[in-house]
Amino acid sequence: MRVAVHQGPLDGLPAVDADLVVTAEMITTGYHIGARTHELAEPADGPTAARMSAWARQTGTAIAYGYPETDGEHVYNSVQLIDATGTRLANYRKTHLFGDLDKAWFTPGDDPVVQADLGGLRVGLLICYDVEFPELVRAHALAGTELLVVPTALMSPYELVADTLVPARAYESQLFVAYANRCDTERELTYCGRSCVVAPTGEVLARAGAGPEVIAADVTRDALIASRLENTHLADRRPDLYRGTTA
């Protein structure tokens, strides 16, 4: 599977030579938008989903995009995965809310591992702060996720997350990670870009800079199998020793 990361605004989303395009957290509305979050929130099958499905069909490319989701009285910070036929495959609600920015406007999701099969790979979904919790990434690995897709709104001065932590997560849990950050400015926040596609070896296959950019890399099961044979973290786990350590 060829995976592209679109680091830029939604209206700049190009047709790309890829099987899957990953976009940033809340790309459909903006992230740091206060009360407008609730005004602009839509159901998972709302007008924006229809528009993204149409784009996927027209380009023949699957897409994962971040948006504010409304469901009854609740609004979630969500990411939706749509395949190249325009079919909605999976919808994940951010489980770990970051500071007042998230907690003021969103309800946390309760389903930690959301996955779908796409292009012969098992794709899992997380959002931004979620990937900073090793337990959650490991849960994905143990549940069979092979490519972890992470729409993000990482701001300066936290470049360490994109540059160091994300490759570490890929290596320690032996999966591919596609990390799609914002690169714009909202109010007092400046998003740092640095989107990446990382192999389970920890190798950064593609890395964006600080501005709008599309990066791409090939993700294959053969490479994943080879890495897991060489880097045996999952096989060498001793769960009996870890009981009670995550409480």
GROMACS .gro file of C-alpha atoms in nm:
model
  247
    1MET     CA    1   0.000   0.000   0.000
    2ARG     CA    2   0.128   0.346  -0.084
    3VAL     CA    3   0.039   0.583   0.198
    4ALA     CA    4   0.042   0.961   0.155
    5VAL     CA    5   0.021   1.222   0.429
    6HIS     CA    6  -0.135   1.555   0.336
    7GLN     CA    7   0.012   1.825   0.559
    8GLY     CA    8  -0.197   2.124   0.463
    9PRO     CA    9  -0.552   2.263   0.446
   10LEU     CA   10  -0.842   2.055   0.325
   11ASP     CA   11  -0.909   2.289   0.032
   12GLY     CA   12  -0.557   2.216  -0.085
   13LEU     CA   13  -0.611   1.840  -0.090
   14PRO     CA   14  -0.470   1.719  -0.423
   15ALA     CA   15  -0.519   1.402  -0.621
   16VAL     CA   16  -0.215   1.196  -0.523
   17ASP     CA   17  -0.048   0.880  -0.642
   18ALA     CA   18  -0.136   0.674  -0.335
   19ASP     CA   19  -0.377   0.413  -0.207
   20LEU     CA   20  -0.452   0.603   0.114
   21VAL     CA   21  -0.428   0.971   0.207
   22VAL     CA   22  -0.411   1.067   0.575
   23THR     CA   23  -0.502   1.421   0.677
   24ALA     CA   24  -0.469   1.615   1.002
   25GLU     CA   25  -0.681   1.630   1.316
   26MET     CA   26  -1.000   1.835   1.270
   27ILE     CA   27  -0.895   1.923   0.915
   28THR     CA   28  -1.254   1.986   0.807
   29THR     CA   29  -1.314   2.274   1.050
   30GLY     CA   30  -0.995   2.377   1.226
   31TYR     CA   31  -0.898   2.257   1.572
   32HIS     CA   32  -0.865   2.558   1.804
   33ILE     CA   33  -1.203   2.711   1.716
   34GLY     CA   34  -1.381   2.723   2.052
   35ALA     CA   35  -1.762   2.721   2.046
   36ARG     CA   36  -1.762   2.682   1.669
   37THR     CA   37  -1.664   2.321   1.733
   38HIS     CA   38  -2.021   2.243   1.835
   39GLU     CA   39  -2.170   2.461   1.564
   40LEU     CA   40  -1.978   2.279   1.291
   41ALA     CA   41  -1.999   1.924   1.427
   42GLU     CA   42  -2.173   1.668   1.206
   43PRO     CA   43  -2.285   1.306   1.232
   44ALA     CA   44  -2.045   1.043   1.099
   45ASP     CA   45  -2.270   1.008   0.795
   46GLY     CA   46  -2.325   1.382   0.748
   47PRO     CA   47  -2.257   1.618   0.456
   48THR     CA   48  -1.881   1.620   0.506
   49ALA     CA   49  -1.871   1.241   0.497
   50ALA     CA   50  -2.065   1.250   0.172
   51ARG     CA   51  -1.820   1.502   0.028
   52MET     CA   52  -1.519   1.296   0.133
   53SER     CA   53  -1.677   0.981  -0.006
   54ALA     CA   54  -1.728   1.156  -0.339
   55TRP     CA   55  -1.364   1.267  -0.340
   56ALA     CA   56  -1.251   0.910  -0.271
   57ARG     CA   57  -1.461   0.772  -0.556
   58GLN     CA   58  -1.347   1.039  -0.800
   59THR     CA   59  -0.977   0.994  -0.722
   60GLY     CA   60  -0.980   0.621  -0.650
   61THR     CA   61  -0.802   0.690  -0.321
   62ALA     CA   62  -0.896   0.597   0.035
   63ILE     CA   63  -0.886   0.879   0.289
   64ALA     CA   64  -0.866   0.923   0.666
   65TYR     CA   65  -0.973   1.267   0.787
   66GLY     CA   66  -1.028   1.437   1.121
   67TYR     CA   67  -1.354   1.616   1.202
   68PRO     CA   68  -1.587   1.708   1.493
   69GLU     CA   69  -1.857   1.441   1.525
   70THR     CA   70  -2.195   1.496   1.685
   71ASP     CA   71  -2.396   1.207   1.826
   72GLY     CA   72  -2.697   1.295   2.038
   73GLU     CA   73  -2.588   1.536   2.310
   74HIS     CA   74  -2.219   1.460   2.264
   75VAL     CA   75  -1.947   1.597   2.037
   76TYR     CA   76  -1.637   1.390   1.972
   77ASN     CA   77  -1.298   1.463   1.820
   78SER     CA   78  -1.309   1.194   1.551
   79VAL     CA   79  -1.134   1.045   1.251
   80GLN     CA   80  -1.314   0.861   0.976
   81LEU     CA   81  -1.168   0.614   0.727
   82ILE     CA   82  -1.328   0.590   0.382
   83ASP     CA   83  -1.214   0.347   0.113
   84ALA     CA   84  -1.158   0.417  -0.257
   85THR     CA   85  -1.518   0.325  -0.342
   86GLY     CA   86  -1.650   0.589  -0.101
   87THR     CA   87  -1.754   0.336   0.163
   88ARG     CA   88  -1.716   0.442   0.525
   89LEU     CA   89  -1.504   0.173   0.691
   90ALA     CA   90  -1.434   0.295   1.044
   91ASN     CA   91  -1.486   0.590   1.275
   92TYR     CA   92  -1.275   0.651   1.586
   93ARG     CA   93  -1.340   0.897   1.869
   94LYS     CA   94  -1.034   1.039   2.049
   95THR     CA   95  -1.003   0.866   2.385
   96HIS     CA   96  -0.731   1.078   2.550
   97LEU     CA   97  -0.828   1.445   2.554
   98PHE     CA   98  -0.549   1.703   2.564
   99GLY     CA   99  -0.585   1.980   2.820
  100ASP     CA  100  -0.857   2.242   2.815
  101LEU     CA  101  -0.855   2.259   2.434
  102ASP     CA  102  -1.012   1.915   2.407
  103LYS     CA  103  -1.185   1.884   2.742
  104ALA     CA  104  -1.387   2.205   2.702
  105TRP     CA  105  -1.557   2.091   2.383
  106PHE     CA  106  -1.536   1.713   2.343
  107THR     CA  107  -1.656   1.396   2.509
  108PRO     CA  108  -1.385   1.129   2.523
  109GLY     CA  109  -1.444   0.815   2.322
  110ASP     CA  110  -1.462   0.479   2.498
  111ASP     CA  111  -1.344   0.240   2.224
  112PRO     CA  112  -0.962   0.225   2.233
  113VAL     CA  113  -0.901   0.004   1.931
  114VAL     CA  114  -1.088   0.079   1.609
  115GLN     CA  115  -0.968  -0.100   1.295
  116ALA     CA  116  -1.061  -0.181   0.937
  117ASP     CA  117  -0.911  -0.388   0.657
  118LEU     CA  118  -0.783  -0.177   0.370
  119GLY     CA  119  -0.561  -0.276   0.080
  120GLY     CA  120  -0.466  -0.605   0.241
  121LEU     CA  121  -0.355  -0.444   0.568
  122ARG     CA  122  -0.520  -0.403   0.906
  123VAL     CA  123  -0.547  -0.027   0.965
  124GLY     CA  124  -0.598   0.118   1.312
  125LEU     CA  125  -0.698   0.472   1.407
  126LEU     CA  126  -0.578   0.708   1.681
  127ILE     CA  127  -0.573   1.088   1.716
  128CYS     CA  128  -0.283   1.310   1.825
  129TYR     CA  129  -0.239   1.284   2.205
  130ASP     CA  130  -0.353   0.920   2.194
  131VAL     CA  131  -0.024   0.810   2.039
  132GLU     CA  132   0.167   0.947   2.338
  133PHE     CA  133   0.028   0.660   2.549
  134PRO     CA  134   0.231   0.345   2.487
  135GLU     CA  135  -0.044   0.127   2.631
  136LEU     CA  136  -0.284   0.234   2.358
  137VAL     CA  137  -0.041   0.175   2.073
  138ARG     CA  138   0.052  -0.164   2.218
  139ALA     CA  139  -0.318  -0.252   2.241
  140HIS     CA  140  -0.341  -0.187   1.868
  141ALA     CA  141  -0.040  -0.407   1.796
  142LEU     CA  142  -0.181  -0.692   2.005
  143ALA     CA  143  -0.518  -0.657   1.829
  144GLY     CA  144  -0.353  -0.696   1.488
  145THR     CA  145  -0.307  -0.339   1.368
  146GLU     CA  146  -0.037  -0.325   1.101
  147LEU     CA  147  -0.068   0.040   0.996
  148LEU     CA  148  -0.159   0.295   1.263
  149VAL     CA  149  -0.309   0.616   1.124
  150VAL     CA  150  -0.279   0.923   1.348
  151PRO     CA  151  -0.432   1.260   1.245
  152THR     CA  152  -0.269   1.523   1.465
  153ALA     CA  153  -0.265   1.889   1.573
  154LEU     CA  154   0.076   1.903   1.737
  155MET     CA  155   0.195   2.250   1.820
  156SER     CA  156   0.535   2.399   1.895
  157PRO     CA  157   0.736   2.348   2.113
  158TYR     CA  158   0.646   1.977   2.117
  159GLU     CA  159   0.835   1.871   1.804
  160LEU     CA  160   0.988   1.597   2.019
  161VAL     CA  161   0.666   1.398   1.980
  162ALA     CA  162   0.684   1.392   1.602
  163ASP     CA  163   1.060   1.350   1.580
  164THR     CA  164   1.133   1.104   1.861
  165LEU     CA  165   0.823   0.958   2.023
  166VAL     CA  166   0.637   0.852   1.707
  167PRO     CA  167   0.932   0.651   1.566
  168ALA     CA  168   0.975   0.496   1.912
  169ARG     CA  169   0.609   0.390   1.917
  170ALA     CA  170   0.644   0.226   1.575
  171TYR     CA  171   0.955   0.037   1.686
  172GLU     CA  172   0.844  -0.075   2.032
  173SER     CA  173   0.507  -0.202   1.909
  174GLN     CA  174   0.628  -0.318   1.568
  175LEU     CA  175   0.382  -0.151   1.333
  176PHE     CA  176   0.380   0.119   1.067
  177VAL     CA  177   0.266   0.467   1.174
  178ALA     CA  178   0.132   0.741   0.946
  179TYR     CA  179   0.134   1.061   1.153
  180ALA     CA  180  -0.040   1.358   0.986
  181ASN     CA  181   0.008   1.694   1.156
  182ARG     CA  182  -0.119   2.044   1.091
  183CYS     CA  183   0.119   2.321   0.983
  184ASP     CA  184  -0.091   2.635   1.021
  185THR     CA  185  -0.161   2.886   1.299
  186GLU     CA  186  -0.479   2.925   1.505
  187ARG     CA  187  -0.498   3.201   1.765
  188GLU     CA  188  -0.193   3.158   1.989
  189LEU     CA  189  -0.109   2.810   1.855
  190THR     CA  190   0.148   2.738   1.586
  191TYR     CA  191   0.137   2.382   1.459
  192CYS     CA  192   0.479   2.240   1.387
  193GLY     CA  193   0.421   2.008   1.091
  194ARG     CA  194   0.686   1.731   1.091
  195SER     CA  195   0.437   1.472   0.964
  196CYS     CA  196   0.590   1.132   0.898
  197VAL     CA  197   0.548   0.775   0.785
  198VAL     CA  198   0.752   0.540   1.004
  199ALA     CA  199   0.840   0.173   0.958
  200PRO     CA  200   0.829  -0.085   1.240
  201THR     CA  201   1.210  -0.075   1.238
  202GLY     CA  202   1.185   0.285   1.357
  203GLU     CA  203   1.309   0.411   1.020
  204VAL     CA  204   1.140   0.731   0.906
  205LEU     CA  205   1.033   0.650   0.551
  206ALA     CA  206   0.907   1.001   0.477
  207ARG     CA  207   0.919   1.326   0.673
  208ALA     CA  208   0.758   1.664   0.608
  209GLY     CA  209   0.896   2.000   0.706
  210ALA     CA  210   0.712   2.288   0.870
  211GLY     CA  211   0.491   2.396   0.577
  212PRO     CA  212   0.224   2.253   0.347
  213GLU     CA  213   0.348   1.935   0.184
  214VAL     CA  214   0.249   1.588   0.068
  215ILE     CA  215   0.477   1.299   0.163
  216ALA     CA  216   0.438   0.933   0.072
  217ALA     CA  217   0.590   0.591   0.144
  218ASP     CA  218   0.521   0.227   0.069
  219VAL     CA  219   0.386   0.010   0.350
  220THR     CA  220   0.397  -0.368   0.303
  221ARG     CA  221   0.318  -0.673   0.512
  222ASP     CA  222   0.644  -0.835   0.399
  223ALA     CA  223   0.840  -0.550   0.556
  224LEU     CA  224   0.634  -0.580   0.874
  225ILE     CA  225   0.695  -0.956   0.898
  226ALA     CA  226   1.067  -0.908   0.840
  227SER     CA  227   1.087  -0.644   1.111
  228ARG     CA  228   0.899  -0.857   1.363
  229LEU     CA  229   1.134  -1.148   1.298
  230GLU     CA  230   1.434  -0.924   1.363
  231ASN     CA  231   1.284  -0.712   1.644
  232THR     CA  232   1.098  -0.960   1.864
  233HIS     CA  233   0.944  -0.727   2.121
  234LEU     CA  234   0.590  -0.861   2.076
  235ALA     CA  235   0.697  -1.227   2.084
  236ASP     CA  236   0.919  -1.174   2.389
  237ARG     CA  237   0.659  -1.006   2.606
  238ARG     CA  238   0.591  -1.154   2.952
  239PRO     CA  239   0.238  -1.034   3.038
  240ASP     CA  240   0.242  -1.227   3.365
  241LEU     CA  241   0.497  -0.976   3.494
  242TYR     CA  242   0.297  -0.670   3.397
  243ARG     CA  243  -0.030  -0.736   3.578
  244GLY     CA  244  -0.141  -0.432   3.773
  245THR     CA  245   0.121  -0.203   3.623
  246THR     CA  246  -0.125  -0.016   3.398
  247ALA     CA  247  -0.382   0.065   3.668
   0.00000   0.00000   0.00000
